[in-house]
PDB file of C-alpha atoms in Angstrom:
ATOM      1  CA  MET A 115      23.805 -89.544 -60.422  1.00  0.00           C
ATOM      2  CA  SER A 116      22.173 -88.059 -57.309  1.00  0.00           C
ATOM      3  CA  GLY A 117      24.205 -90.339 -55.054  1.00  0.00           C
ATOM      4  CA  ALA A 118      27.378 -89.391 -56.907  1.00  0.00           C
ATOM      5  CA  LEU A 119      26.824 -85.659 -56.468  1.00  0.00           C
ATOM      6  CA  ALA A 120      26.184 -86.193 -52.759  1.00  0.00           C
ATOM      7  CA  ARG A 121      29.769 -87.413 -52.457  1.00  0.00           C
ATOM      8  CA  LEU A 122      31.403 -84.413 -54.135  1.00  0.00           C
ATOM      9  CA  PRO A 123      31.909 -80.883 -52.792  1.00  0.00           C
ATOM     10  CA  ALA A 124      29.966 -78.028 -54.381  1.00  0.00           C
ATOM     11  CA  PRO A 125      31.948 -76.101 -57.008  1.00  0.00           C
ATOM     12  CA  ASP A 126      33.773 -72.924 -56.026  1.00  0.00           C
ATOM     13  CA  ALA A 127      32.488 -69.610 -57.348  1.00  0.00           C
ATOM     14  CA  GLY A 128      33.977 -69.061 -60.779  1.00  0.00           C
ATOM     15  CA  ASP A 129      34.494 -72.742 -61.572  1.00  0.00           C
ATOM     16  CA  THR A 130      33.797 -73.484 -65.224  1.00  0.00           C
ATOM     17  CA  GLY A 131      34.304 -77.227 -65.237  1.00  0.00           C
ATOM     18  CA  TYR A 132      31.881 -80.095 -64.903  1.00  0.00           C
ATOM     19  CA  PHE A 133      30.893 -83.061 -62.781  1.00  0.00           C
ATOM     20  CA  THR A 134      31.135 -86.522 -64.293  1.00  0.00           C
ATOM     21  CA  THR A 135      29.869 -89.937 -63.272  1.00  0.00           C
ATOM     22  CA  GLY A 136      30.160 -93.374 -64.751  1.00  0.00           C
ATOM     23  CA  ASP A 137      28.820 -96.810 -63.917  1.00  0.00           C
ATOM     24  CA  LEU A 138      31.387 -99.116 -65.489  1.00  0.00           C
ATOM     25  CA  ASP A 139      29.466-102.187 -64.321  1.00  0.00           C
ATOM     26  CA  ALA A 140      26.336-100.994 -66.163  1.00  0.00           C
ATOM     27  CA  ALA A 141      28.367-100.022 -69.238  1.00  0.00           C
ATOM     28  CA  THR A 142      29.911-103.485 -69.267  1.00  0.00           C
ATOM     29  CA  VAL A 143      26.458-105.071 -69.225  1.00  0.00           C
ATOM     30  CA  ALA A 144      25.222-102.683 -71.923  1.00  0.00           C
ATOM     31  CA  ALA A 145      28.168-103.582 -74.135  1.00  0.00           C
ATOM     32  CA  GLY A 146      27.545-107.306 -73.610  1.00  0.00           C
ATOM     33  CA  VAL A 147      31.080-108.068 -72.460  1.00  0.00           C
ATOM     34  CA  GLN A 148      32.805-109.444 -69.368  1.00  0.00           C
ATOM     35  CA  ARG A 149      34.984-107.427 -66.998  1.00  0.00           C
ATOM     36  CA  PRO A 150      38.624-108.573 -67.314  1.00  0.00           C
ATOM     37  CA  GLU A 151      41.175-109.457 -64.696  1.00  0.00           C
ATOM     38  CA  ARG A 152      43.312-106.384 -64.130  1.00  0.00           C
ATOM     39  CA  SER A 153      46.422-108.558 -64.364  1.00  0.00           C
ATOM     40  CA  ASP A 154      45.701-109.153 -68.070  1.00  0.00           C
ATOM     41  CA  PRO A 155      46.608-105.897 -69.901  1.00  0.00           C
ATOM     42  CA  ALA A 156      45.429-107.195 -73.285  1.00  0.00           C
ATOM     43  CA  ALA A 157      42.015-108.135 -71.874  1.00  0.00           C
ATOM     44  CA  VAL A 158      41.742-104.761 -70.098  1.00  0.00           C
ATOM     45  CA  SER A 159      42.446-102.996 -73.396  1.00  0.00           C
ATOM     46  CA  VAL A 160      39.753-105.007 -75.219  1.00  0.00           C
ATOM     47  CA  TRP A 161      37.259-104.258 -72.435  1.00  0.00           C
ATOM     48  CA  LEU A 162      38.016-100.518 -72.430  1.00  0.00           C
ATOM     49  CA  ASN A 163      37.421-100.388 -76.171  1.00  0.00           C
ATOM     50  CA  ALA A 164      34.189-102.383 -75.880  1.00  0.00           C
ATOM     51  CA  ILE A 165      32.708 -99.987 -73.304  1.00  0.00           C
ATOM     52  CA  GLY A 166      33.972 -96.947 -75.227  1.00  0.00           C
ATOM     53  CA  ALA A 167      35.933 -95.674 -72.230  1.00  0.00           C
ATOM     54  CA  ILE A 168      36.608 -91.936 -72.525  1.00  0.00           C
ATOM     55  CA  GLY A 169      39.949 -90.917 -71.032  1.00  0.00           C
ATOM     56  CA  GLY A 170      40.738 -94.388 -69.785  1.00  0.00           C
ATOM     57  CA  GLY A 171      42.587 -95.856 -72.728  1.00  0.00           C
ATOM     58  CA  GLY A 172      39.541 -96.935 -74.717  1.00  0.00           C
ATOM     59  CA  SER A 173      38.728 -95.818 -78.234  1.00  0.00           C
ATOM     60  CA  GLY A 174      35.685 -93.868 -77.032  1.00  0.00           C
ATOM     61  CA  ASP A 175      33.614 -95.310 -79.860  1.00  0.00           C
ATOM     62  CA  GLY A 176      33.339 -99.046 -79.497  1.00  0.00           C
ATOM     63  CA  ASP A 177      31.201-100.926 -81.997  1.00  0.00           C
ATOM     64  CA  ARG A 178      28.567-101.622 -79.313  1.00  0.00           C
ATOM     65  CA  GLY A 179      27.094 -98.101 -79.083  1.00  0.00           C
ATOM     66  CA  VAL A 180      28.462 -97.508 -75.585  1.00  0.00           C
ATOM     67  CA  SER A 181      30.674 -94.646 -74.379  1.00  0.00           C
ATOM     68  CA  VAL A 182      31.369 -94.277 -70.669  1.00  0.00           C
ATOM     69  CA  LEU A 183      33.351 -91.538 -68.945  1.00  0.00           C
ATOM     70  CA  THR A 184      36.237 -92.538 -66.662  1.00  0.00           C
ATOM     71  CA  PRO A 185      38.074 -90.737 -63.829  1.00  0.00           C
ATOM     72  CA  ALA A 186      41.042 -88.538 -64.778  1.00  0.00           C
ATOM     73  CA  LEU A 187      43.149 -90.692 -62.460  1.00  0.00           C
ATOM     74  CA  PHE A 188      43.037 -93.379 -65.151  1.00  0.00           C
ATOM     75  CA  SER A 189      43.523 -91.044 -68.137  1.00  0.00           C
ATOM     76  CA  VAL A 190      46.404 -93.010 -69.573  1.00  0.00           C
ATOM     77  CA  ALA A 191      46.784 -95.346 -72.524  1.00  0.00           C
ATOM     78  CA  ALA A 192      45.485 -98.866 -72.088  1.00  0.00           C
ATOM     79  CA  ALA A 193      49.053-100.166 -72.015  1.00  0.00           C
ATOM     80  CA  GLN A 194      49.772 -97.996 -68.946  1.00  0.00           C
ATOM     81  CA  GLN A 195      46.737 -98.999 -66.898  1.00  0.00           C
ATOM     82  CA  ALA A 196      48.700-101.798 -65.234  1.00  0.00           C
ATOM     83  CA  ALA A 197      51.325 -99.279 -64.111  1.00  0.00           C
ATOM     84  CA  VAL A 198      48.656 -97.114 -62.471  1.00  0.00           C
ATOM     85  CA  ALA A 199      47.220-100.154 -60.690  1.00  0.00           C
ATOM     86  CA  ASP A 200      50.654-101.193 -59.475  1.00  0.00           C
ATOM     87  CA  GLU A 201      51.402 -97.697 -58.206  1.00  0.00           C
ATOM     88  CA  ILE A 202      48.230 -96.982 -56.203  1.00  0.00           C
ATOM     89  CA  GLY A 203      46.891-100.496 -55.637  1.00  0.00           C
ATOM     90  CA  VAL A 204      43.658 -99.929 -57.586  1.00  0.00           C
ATOM     91  CA  GLY A 205      43.207-100.217 -61.338  1.00  0.00           C
ATOM     92  CA  ILE A 206      40.450 -99.133 -63.659  1.00  0.00           C
ATOM     93  CA  ALA A 207      39.343-102.760 -63.962  1.00  0.00           C
ATOM     94  CA  ASP A 208      38.590-102.656 -60.203  1.00  0.00           C
ATOM     95  CA  VAL A 209      36.263 -99.645 -60.435  1.00  0.00           C
ATOM     96  CA  GLY A 210      32.511-100.185 -60.495  1.00  0.00           C
ATOM     97  CA  CYS A 211      31.234 -96.596 -60.304  1.00  0.00           C
ATOM     98  CA  PHE A 212      32.814 -93.204 -59.897  1.00  0.00           C
ATOM     99  CA  ALA A 213      31.993 -89.536 -59.427  1.00  0.00           C
ATOM    100  CA  ALA A 214      34.457 -86.764 -60.189  1.00  0.00           C
ATOM    101  CA  ASP A 215      34.761 -82.994 -60.121  1.00  0.00           C
ATOM    102  CA  ALA A 216      36.656 -81.948 -63.230  1.00  0.00           C
ATOM    103  CA  ALA A 217      36.592 -78.247 -62.396  1.00  0.00           C
ATOM    104  CA  ASN A 218      40.154 -78.189 -61.149  1.00  0.00           C
ATOM    105  CA  GLN A 219      42.190 -80.922 -62.812  1.00  0.00           C
ATOM    106  CA  SER A 220      39.811 -83.495 -61.341  1.00  0.00           C
ATOM    107  CA  ARG A 221      40.670 -82.410 -57.819  1.00  0.00           C
ATOM    108  CA  PHE A 222      38.134 -84.839 -56.416  1.00  0.00           C
ATOM    109  CA  ALA A 223      37.070 -88.333 -57.381  1.00  0.00           C
ATOM    110  CA  VAL A 224      35.173 -90.955 -55.424  1.00  0.00           C
ATOM    111  CA  LEU A 225      35.476 -94.574 -56.547  1.00  0.00           C
ATOM    112  CA  SER A 226      33.488 -97.667 -55.613  1.00  0.00           C
ATOM    113  CA  ALA A 227      34.613-101.223 -56.207  1.00  0.00           C
ATOM    114  CA  SER A 228      33.096-103.255 -59.013  1.00  0.00           C
ATOM    115  CA  MET A 229      30.256-105.543 -58.058  1.00  0.00           C
ATOM    116  CA  ASP A 230      31.530-108.007 -60.667  1.00  0.00           C
ATOM    117  CA  GLU A 231      35.045-108.388 -59.257  1.00  0.00           C
ATOM    118  CA  PRO A 232      34.953-106.696 -55.829  1.00  0.00           C
ATOM    119  CA  ILE A 233      38.196-105.885 -54.068  1.00  0.00           C
ATOM    120  CA  ASP A 234      38.982-104.453 -50.634  1.00  0.00           C
ATOM    121  CA  LEU A 235      39.842-100.900 -51.656  1.00  0.00           C
ATOM    122  CA  ALA A 236      41.367 -99.952 -48.304  1.00  0.00           C
ATOM    123  CA  ALA A 237      43.598-103.008 -48.166  1.00  0.00           C
ATOM    124  CA  ALA A 238      44.706-102.586 -51.770  1.00  0.00           C
ATOM    125  CA  VAL A 239      45.678 -98.928 -51.371  1.00  0.00           C
ATOM    126  CA  ASP A 240      47.283 -99.522 -47.970  1.00  0.00           C
ATOM    127  CA  ALA A 241      49.515-102.223 -49.416  1.00  0.00           C
ATOM    128  CA  ALA A 242      50.627 -99.928 -52.244  1.00  0.00           C
ATOM    129  CA  ALA A 243      51.149 -96.838 -50.079  1.00  0.00           C
ATOM    130  CA  GLY A 244      52.768 -98.565 -47.130  1.00  0.00           C
ATOM    131  CA  GLY A 245      50.300 -97.307 -44.535  1.00  0.00           C
ATOM    132  CA  GLN A 246      48.384 -94.144 -43.711  1.00  0.00           C
ATOM    133  CA  LYS A 247      49.566 -90.862 -42.274  1.00  0.00           C
ATOM    134  CA  ASN A 248      47.137 -88.421 -40.666  1.00  0.00           C
ATOM    135  CA  GLY A 249      44.218 -90.635 -41.669  1.00  0.00           C
ATOM    136  CA  MET A 250      45.009 -90.803 -45.370  1.00  0.00           C
ATOM    137  CA  TRP A 251      47.319 -92.393 -47.881  1.00  0.00           C
ATOM    138  CA  THR A 252      49.663 -90.148 -49.837  1.00  0.00           C
ATOM    139  CA  PHE A 253      51.511 -90.963 -53.030  1.00  0.00           C
ATOM    140  CA  GLY A 254      54.376 -88.673 -53.945  1.00  0.00           C
ATOM    141  CA  SER A 255      55.816 -85.668 -52.128  1.00  0.00           C
ATOM    142  CA  GLY A 256      56.065 -81.935 -52.499  1.00  0.00           C
ATOM    143  CA  GLU A 257      53.497 -79.131 -52.360  1.00  0.00           C
ATOM    144  CA  ASP A 258      49.874 -80.025 -53.007  1.00  0.00           C
ATOM    145  CA  GLU A 259      48.609 -79.232 -56.512  1.00  0.00           C
ATOM    146  CA  ALA A 260      52.049 -77.953 -57.600  1.00  0.00           C
ATOM    147  CA  VAL A 261      53.066 -79.273 -61.017  1.00  0.00           C
ATOM    148  CA  ASP A 262      56.520 -80.856 -61.044  1.00  0.00           C
ATOM    149  CA  LEU A 263      57.021 -82.964 -64.149  1.00  0.00           C
ATOM    150  CA  SER A 264      60.320 -84.289 -62.793  1.00  0.00           C
ATOM    151  CA  ARG A 265      58.223 -86.282 -60.300  1.00  0.00           C
ATOM    152  CA  SER A 266      55.685 -87.500 -62.884  1.00  0.00           C
ATOM    153  CA  THR A 267      54.443 -91.095 -62.647  1.00  0.00           C
ATOM    154  CA  ALA A 268      51.726 -93.142 -64.321  1.00  0.00           C
ATOM    155  CA  ALA A 269      49.112 -92.148 -61.706  1.00  0.00           C
ATOM    156  CA  ARG A 270      50.532 -88.687 -60.987  1.00  0.00           C
ATOM    157  CA  TRP A 271      51.055 -87.359 -64.498  1.00  0.00           C
ATOM    158  CA  ASN A 272      51.710 -83.786 -63.287  1.00  0.00           C
ATOM    159  CA  GLY A 273      54.037 -84.844 -60.460  1.00  0.00           C
ATOM    160  CA  ALA A 274      51.831 -83.438 -57.676  1.00  0.00           C
ATOM    161  CA  PRO A 275      51.063 -85.560 -54.599  1.00  0.00           C
ATOM    162  CA  LEU A 276      47.912 -87.674 -54.630  1.00  0.00           C
ATOM    163  CA  HIS A 277      45.926 -88.250 -51.434  1.00  0.00           C
ATOM    164  CA  MET A 278      43.369 -90.967 -50.706  1.00  0.00           C
ATOM    165  CA  ALA A 279      41.031 -91.815 -47.839  1.00  0.00           C
ATOM    166  CA  MET A 280      38.053 -94.069 -47.308  1.00  0.00           C
ATOM    167  CA  PHE A 281      34.691 -92.331 -47.595  1.00  0.00           C
ATOM    168  CA  GLY A 282      32.324 -94.921 -46.176  1.00  0.00           C
ATOM    169  CA  GLN A 283      32.830 -97.959 -48.419  1.00  0.00           C
ATOM    170  CA  ASP A 284      34.236 -95.836 -51.246  1.00  0.00           C
ATOM    171  CA  LEU A 285      37.684 -94.460 -51.980  1.00  0.00           C
ATOM    172  CA  ALA A 286      38.000 -90.669 -52.153  1.00  0.00           C
ATOM    173  CA  VAL A 287      40.899 -89.212 -54.118  1.00  0.00           C
ATOM    174  CA  SER A 288      42.177 -85.639 -54.183  1.00  0.00           C
ATOM    175  CA  THR A 289      45.232 -83.570 -55.030  1.00  0.00           C
ATOM    176  CA  SER A 290      44.572 -81.528 -51.877  1.00  0.00           C
ATOM    177  CA  ALA A 291      45.014 -83.140 -48.466  1.00  0.00           C
ATOM    178  CA  GLU A 292      43.122 -80.306 -46.751  1.00  0.00           C
ATOM    179  CA  ALA A 293      40.168 -80.522 -49.124  1.00  0.00           C
ATOM    180  CA  LEU A 294      40.037 -84.314 -48.897  1.00  0.00           C
ATOM    181  CA  ASN A 295      40.040 -84.201 -45.107  1.00  0.00           C
ATOM    182  CA  ALA A 296      37.125 -81.742 -45.143  1.00  0.00           C
ATOM    183  CA  LEU A 297      35.190 -83.903 -47.612  1.00  0.00           C
ATOM    184  CA  VAL A 298      35.448 -87.169 -45.691  1.00  0.00           C
ATOM    185  CA  LYS A 299      34.622 -85.414 -42.410  1.00  0.00           C
ATOM    186  CA  GLY A 300      31.479 -83.914 -43.918  1.00  0.00           C
ATOM    187  CA  ASP A 301      32.667 -80.328 -43.447  1.00  0.00           C
ATOM    188  CA  VAL A 302      31.686 -79.161 -46.944  1.00  0.00           C
ATOM    189  CA  THR A 303      28.542 -78.335 -48.875  1.00  0.00           C
ATOM    190  CA  THR A 304      28.000 -81.044 -51.460  1.00  0.00           C
ATOM    191  CA  ALA A 305      27.165 -80.713 -55.151  1.00  0.00           C
ATOM    192  CA  VAL A 306      23.709 -82.233 -54.651  1.00  0.00           C
ATOM    193  CA  ASP A 307      22.724 -79.494 -52.179  1.00  0.00           C
ATOM    194  CA  ASP A 308      22.001 -77.252 -55.172  1.00  0.00           C
ATOM    195  CA  THR A 309      18.281 -77.542 -56.023  1.00  0.00           C
ATOM    196  CA  GLY A 310      18.689 -77.327 -59.794  1.00  0.00           C
ATOM    197  CA  ARG A 311      21.565 -79.749 -59.970  1.00  0.00           C
ATOM    198  CA  ALA A 312      19.707 -82.224 -57.750  1.00  0.00           C
ATOM    199  CA  ALA A 313      16.607 -82.038 -59.970  1.00  0.00           C
ATOM    200  CA  VAL A 314      18.616 -82.661 -63.126  1.00  0.00           C
ATOM    201  CA  ALA A 315      20.438 -85.578 -61.507  1.00  0.00           C
ATOM    202  CA  SER A 316      17.126 -87.097 -60.412  1.00  0.00           C
ATOM    203  CA  SER A 317      15.792 -86.910 -63.974  1.00  0.00           C
ATOM    204  CA  LEU A 318      18.887 -88.616 -65.368  1.00  0.00           C
ATOM    205  CA  ASP A 319      18.600 -91.311 -62.694  1.00  0.00           C
ATOM    206  CA  ALA A 320      14.982 -91.940 -63.680  1.00  0.00           C
ATOM    207  CA  ARG A 321      16.117 -92.548 -67.271  1.00  0.00           C
ATOM    208  CA  HIS A 322      18.780 -95.051 -66.120  1.00  0.00           C
ATOM    209  CA  VAL A 323      21.799 -93.445 -67.757  1.00  0.00           C
ATOM    210  CA  TYR A 324      25.079 -95.297 -67.227  1.00  0.00           C
ATOM    211  CA  SER A 325      27.271 -92.195 -67.504  1.00  0.00           C
ATOM    212  CA  ALA A 326      26.571 -88.485 -67.149  1.00  0.00           C
ATOM    213  CA  MET A 327      28.086 -85.014 -67.227  1.00  0.00           C
ATOM    214  CA  LEU A 328      26.845 -81.842 -65.510  1.00  0.00           C
ATOM    215  CA  PRO A 329      28.622 -78.674 -66.660  1.00  0.00           C
ATOM    216  CA  VAL A 330      28.843 -75.757 -64.256  1.00  0.00           C
ATOM    217  CA  ARG A 331      28.306 -73.177 -67.019  1.00  0.00           C
ATOM    218  CA  THR A 332      25.013 -73.216 -68.927  1.00  0.00           C
ATOM    219  CA  SER A 333      24.967 -69.960 -70.904  1.00  0.00           C
ATOM    220  CA  GLY A 334      25.009 -69.811 -74.714  1.00  0.00           C
ATOM    221  CA  ASP A 335      23.804 -67.405 -77.407  1.00  0.00           C
ATOM    222  CA  ALA A 336      20.737 -66.551 -79.464  1.00  0.00           C
ATOM    223  CA  ARG A 337      20.775 -69.981 -81.150  1.00  0.00           C
ATOM    224  CA  SER A 338      20.478 -71.773 -77.812  1.00  0.00           C
ATOM    225  CA  MET A 339      17.415 -72.826 -75.815  1.00  0.00           C
ATOM    226  CA  PRO A 340      15.119 -69.790 -75.296  1.00  0.00           C
ATOM    227  CA  ALA A 341      14.350 -70.040 -71.570  1.00  0.00           C
ATOM    228  CA  ALA A 342      17.150 -69.742 -69.030  1.00  0.00           C
ATOM    229  CA  PHE A 343      18.041 -72.714 -66.847  1.00  0.00           C
ATOM    230  CA  ASP A 344      20.391 -72.928 -63.880  1.00  0.00           C
ATOM    231  CA  ALA A 345      21.394 -76.567 -64.327  1.00  0.00           C
ATOM    232  CA  VAL A 346      21.727 -79.003 -67.213  1.00  0.00           C
ATOM    233  CA  GLY A 347      22.946 -82.562 -67.425  1.00  0.00           C
ATOM    234  CA  ILE A 348      23.560 -85.004 -70.240  1.00  0.00           C
ATOM    235  CA  GLY A 349      23.676 -88.784 -70.036  1.00  0.00           C
ATOM    236  CA  LEU A 350      23.812 -91.870 -72.206  1.00  0.00           C
ATOM    237  CA  LYS A 351      21.770 -95.042 -72.105  1.00  0.00           C
ATOM    238  CA  LEU A 352      21.267 -97.963 -74.451  1.00  0.00           C
ATOM    239  CA  SER A 353      17.680 -98.552 -75.585  1.00  0.00           C
ATOM    240  CA  GLY A 354      16.727-101.307 -77.993  1.00  0.00           C
ATOM    241  CA  GLY A 355      20.393-101.857 -78.723  1.00  0.00           C
ATOM    242  CA  ALA A 356      20.916 -98.233 -79.812  1.00  0.00           C
ATOM    243  CA  PRO A 357      22.360 -95.276 -77.877  1.00  0.00           C
ATOM    244  CA  ARG A 358      20.132 -92.499 -76.581  1.00  0.00           C
ATOM    245  CA  LEU A 359      21.253 -89.073 -75.414  1.00  0.00           C
ATOM    246  CA  ILE A 360      19.288 -87.749 -72.441  1.00  0.00           C
ATOM    247  CA  VAL A 361      19.411 -84.008 -71.693  1.00  0.00           C
ATOM    248  CA  ALA A 362      17.757 -82.642 -68.543  1.00  0.00           C
ATOM    249  CA  TYR A 363      17.273 -78.950 -67.752  1.00  0.00           C
ATOM    250  CA  HIS A 364      16.123 -77.196 -64.565  1.00  0.00           C
ATOM    251  CA  GLN A 365      14.254 -73.938 -65.149  1.00  0.00           C
ATOM    252  CA  ALA A 366      12.933 -71.319 -62.737  1.00  0.00           C
ATOM    253  CA  SER A 367       9.295 -72.059 -63.530  1.00  0.00           C
ATOM    254  CA  ALA A 368       7.030 -74.663 -65.086  1.00  0.00           C
ATOM    255  CA  ALA A 369       6.230 -72.147 -67.834  1.00  0.00           C
ATOM    256  CA  ASP A 370       9.925 -71.869 -68.743  1.00  0.00           C
ATOM    257  CA  ALA A 371      10.236 -75.645 -68.644  1.00  0.00           C
ATOM    258  CA  GLN A 372       7.375 -75.975 -71.125  1.00  0.00           C
ATOM    259  CA  ARG A 373       8.830 -73.210 -73.288  1.00  0.00           C
ATOM    260  CA  ASN A 374      12.065 -75.128 -73.681  1.00  0.00           C
ATOM    261  CA  ALA A 375      10.242 -78.409 -74.289  1.00  0.00           C
ATOM    262  CA  ASP A 376       8.278 -76.737 -77.102  1.00  0.00           C
ATOM    263  CA  ALA A 377      11.418 -75.167 -78.598  1.00  0.00           C
ATOM    264  CA  VAL A 378      13.963 -77.980 -78.517  1.00  0.00           C
ATOM    265  CA  ALA A 379      12.978 -79.451 -81.895  1.00  0.00           C
ATOM    266  CA  ASP A 380      13.387 -76.081 -83.616  1.00  0.00           C
ATOM    267  CA  VAL A 381      16.678 -75.353 -81.817  1.00  0.00           C
ATOM    268  CA  LEU A 382      18.020 -78.712 -82.980  1.00  0.00           C
ATOM    269  CA  ALA A 383      16.826 -78.199 -86.562  1.00  0.00           C
ATOM    270  CA  ALA A 384      18.522 -74.779 -86.740  1.00  0.00           C
ATOM    271  CA  ASP A 385      21.899 -76.055 -85.514  1.00  0.00           C
ATOM    272  CA  PRO A 386      24.101 -76.976 -88.507  1.00  0.00           C
ATOM    273  CA  GLN A 387      26.382 -78.980 -86.244  1.00  0.00           C
ATOM    274  CA  LEU A 388      23.593 -81.250 -84.976  1.00  0.00           C
ATOM    275  CA  ALA A 389      20.706 -81.164 -87.455  1.00  0.00           C
ATOM    276  CA  GLY A 390      20.405 -84.563 -89.113  1.00  0.00           C
ATOM    277  CA  ARG A 391      22.854 -86.074 -86.638  1.00  0.00           C
ATOM    278  CA  LEU A 392      20.461 -86.176 -83.675  1.00  0.00           C
ATOM    279  CA  ALA A 393      16.733 -86.903 -83.816  1.00  0.00           C
ATOM    280  CA  LEU A 394      14.420 -85.734 -81.043  1.00  0.00           C
ATOM    281  CA  GLU A 395      12.271 -88.575 -79.703  1.00  0.00           C
ATOM    282  CA  SER A 396      10.551 -86.818 -76.807  1.00  0.00           C
ATOM    283  CA  ALA A 397      10.605 -83.692 -74.656  1.00  0.00           C
ATOM    284  CA  ASP A 398       8.771 -84.106 -71.349  1.00  0.00           C
ATOM    285  CA  VAL A 399       8.086 -81.648 -68.554  1.00  0.00           C
ATOM    286  CA  GLU A 400       7.881 -82.554 -64.869  1.00  0.00           C
ATOM    287  CA  GLY A 401       7.390 -79.423 -62.778  1.00  0.00           C
ATOM    288  CA  THR A 402      10.373 -77.186 -63.522  1.00  0.00           C
ATOM    289  CA  VAL A 403      12.422 -79.907 -65.241  1.00  0.00           C
ATOM    290  CA  THR A 404      12.492 -80.538 -68.983  1.00  0.00           C
ATOM    291  CA  THR A 405      13.937 -83.836 -70.192  1.00  0.00           C
ATOM    292  CA  ALA A 406      14.680 -84.428 -73.863  1.00  0.00           C
ATOM    293  CA  VAL A 407      15.574 -87.789 -75.396  1.00  0.00           C
ATOM    294  CA  PHE A 408      17.550 -87.886 -78.633  1.00  0.00           C
ATOM    295  CA  ARG A 409      18.375 -90.748 -80.976  1.00  0.00           C
ATOM    296  CA  LEU A 410      21.863 -90.625 -82.480  1.00  0.00           C
ATOM    297  CA  SER A 411      21.432 -90.704 -86.263  1.00  0.00           C
ATOM    298  CA  ASP A 412      24.857 -89.730 -87.562  1.00  0.00           C
ATOM    299  CA  LEU A 413      26.774 -88.693 -84.459  1.00  0.00           C
ATOM    300  CA  PRO A 414      29.529 -90.845 -82.936  1.00  0.00           C
ATOM    301  CA  VAL A 415      28.383 -91.815 -79.475  1.00  0.00           C
ATOM    302  CA  SER A 416      31.489 -90.405 -77.776  1.00  0.00           C
ATOM    303  CA  SER A 417      30.827 -87.001 -79.365  1.00  0.00           C
ATOM    304  CA  VAL A 418      27.999 -86.293 -76.941  1.00  0.00           C
ATOM    305  CA  TRP A 419      30.524 -85.657 -74.164  1.00  0.00           C
ATOM    306  CA  ALA A 420      31.950 -82.710 -76.125  1.00  0.00           C
ATOM    307  CA  LEU A 421      28.586 -80.956 -76.458  1.00  0.00           C
ATOM    308  CA  PRO A 422      28.780 -78.970 -73.167  1.00  0.00           C
ATOM    309  CA  MET A 423      32.401 -77.999 -73.791  1.00  0.00           C
ATOM    310  CA  LYS A 424      31.518 -76.745 -77.289  1.00  0.00           C
ATOM    311  CA  GLY A 425      28.547 -74.798 -76.023  1.00  0.00           C
ATOM    312  CA  ALA A 426      26.149 -76.745 -78.234  1.00  0.00           C
ATOM    313  CA  SER A 427      22.734 -75.160 -78.734  1.00  0.00           C
ATOM    314  CA  ILE A 428      20.730 -77.921 -77.047  1.00  0.00           C
ATOM    315  CA  VAL A 429      22.732 -77.764 -73.789  1.00  0.00           C
ATOM    316  CA  THR A 430      22.964 -73.982 -73.359  1.00  0.00           C
ATOM    317  CA  HIS A 431      20.459 -71.163 -73.006  1.00  0.00           C
ATOM    318  CA  ALA A 432      20.303 -67.797 -74.754  1.00  0.00           C
ATOM    319  CA  GLY A 433      21.107 -64.327 -73.591  1.00  0.00           C
ATOM    320  CA  SER A 434      24.057 -64.549 -71.199  1.00  0.00           C
ATOM    321  CA  PRO A 435      27.207 -62.509 -72.006  1.00  0.00           C
ATOM    322  CA  GLY A 436      30.750 -63.725 -71.667  1.00  0.00           C
ATOM    323  CA  PHE A 437      30.316 -67.181 -73.142  1.00  0.00           C
ATOM    324  CA  VAL A 438      32.097 -67.914 -76.413  1.00  0.00           C
ATOM    325  CA  ARG A 439      30.757 -70.832 -78.421  1.00  0.00           C
ATOM    326  CA  THR A 440      33.494 -73.001 -79.959  1.00  0.00           C
ATOM    327  CA  LYS A 441      33.174 -74.267 -83.492  1.00  0.00           C
TER     328      LYS A 441
END
């Protein structure tokens, strides 16, 4: 998680989205399946369902207790994944890990090749794009980030151009050529430069999650966690064959961190949406970071990814105006 955030730009002021990461290699191991050849659409579909791929053509709730996030670039039905791979040279079955900024229509994503079936990302994209221009590959034409559905393709669902460049050994993807150029040249502040976000990411890394989400907004209402925090992250891991939800919070002080650790059980019990569906296993404090581990009792594993977007009590804090909890 920490390494992923180091490869994404910091959010703009006013962004209300979230950062996402996924280790598809680890999710594949957790699900006990084999990564398919991307040339076999039926096998890719079975694999996506087995790892519970969210947004990548999987069901989201495979029968193996695994649910991994995927980049928006591959947010098409399983039957269309081959078309995306043909268009840009890289398919979801080639991706090992990813990090993405979903604040602005997933303006940024950074992909690494799978360790199971490694490919030469640069060569694959170059062959599909027909060579670079100004140090990057561009698919499509027109104004950056301008929606034009008449130009829509499998990989460019909104018709806007898509730009790619190598970022070390990884492939960086953006809908903005200017922003991508700044990212790969190191001319931007990264998401991990924020102290709170870095601390939360480090906690999730220590718990070996295979996929994670860090929302930019953290405010809730009186039913939420009592002490304010400036960063929160959720992640999934498989423990003893069963899914565990990990939630990490960064508070301003150790006292606030302990306050939230002491309160999380009561906050959960008072939430009609989550009580009886999640069971708190532990709530630990390390300095200014609180980390809670939940067992999923009666909650579909893919549902955890909706918790930040719904403003769930256990991932928001009380007392900040302007946030409307969804039902």
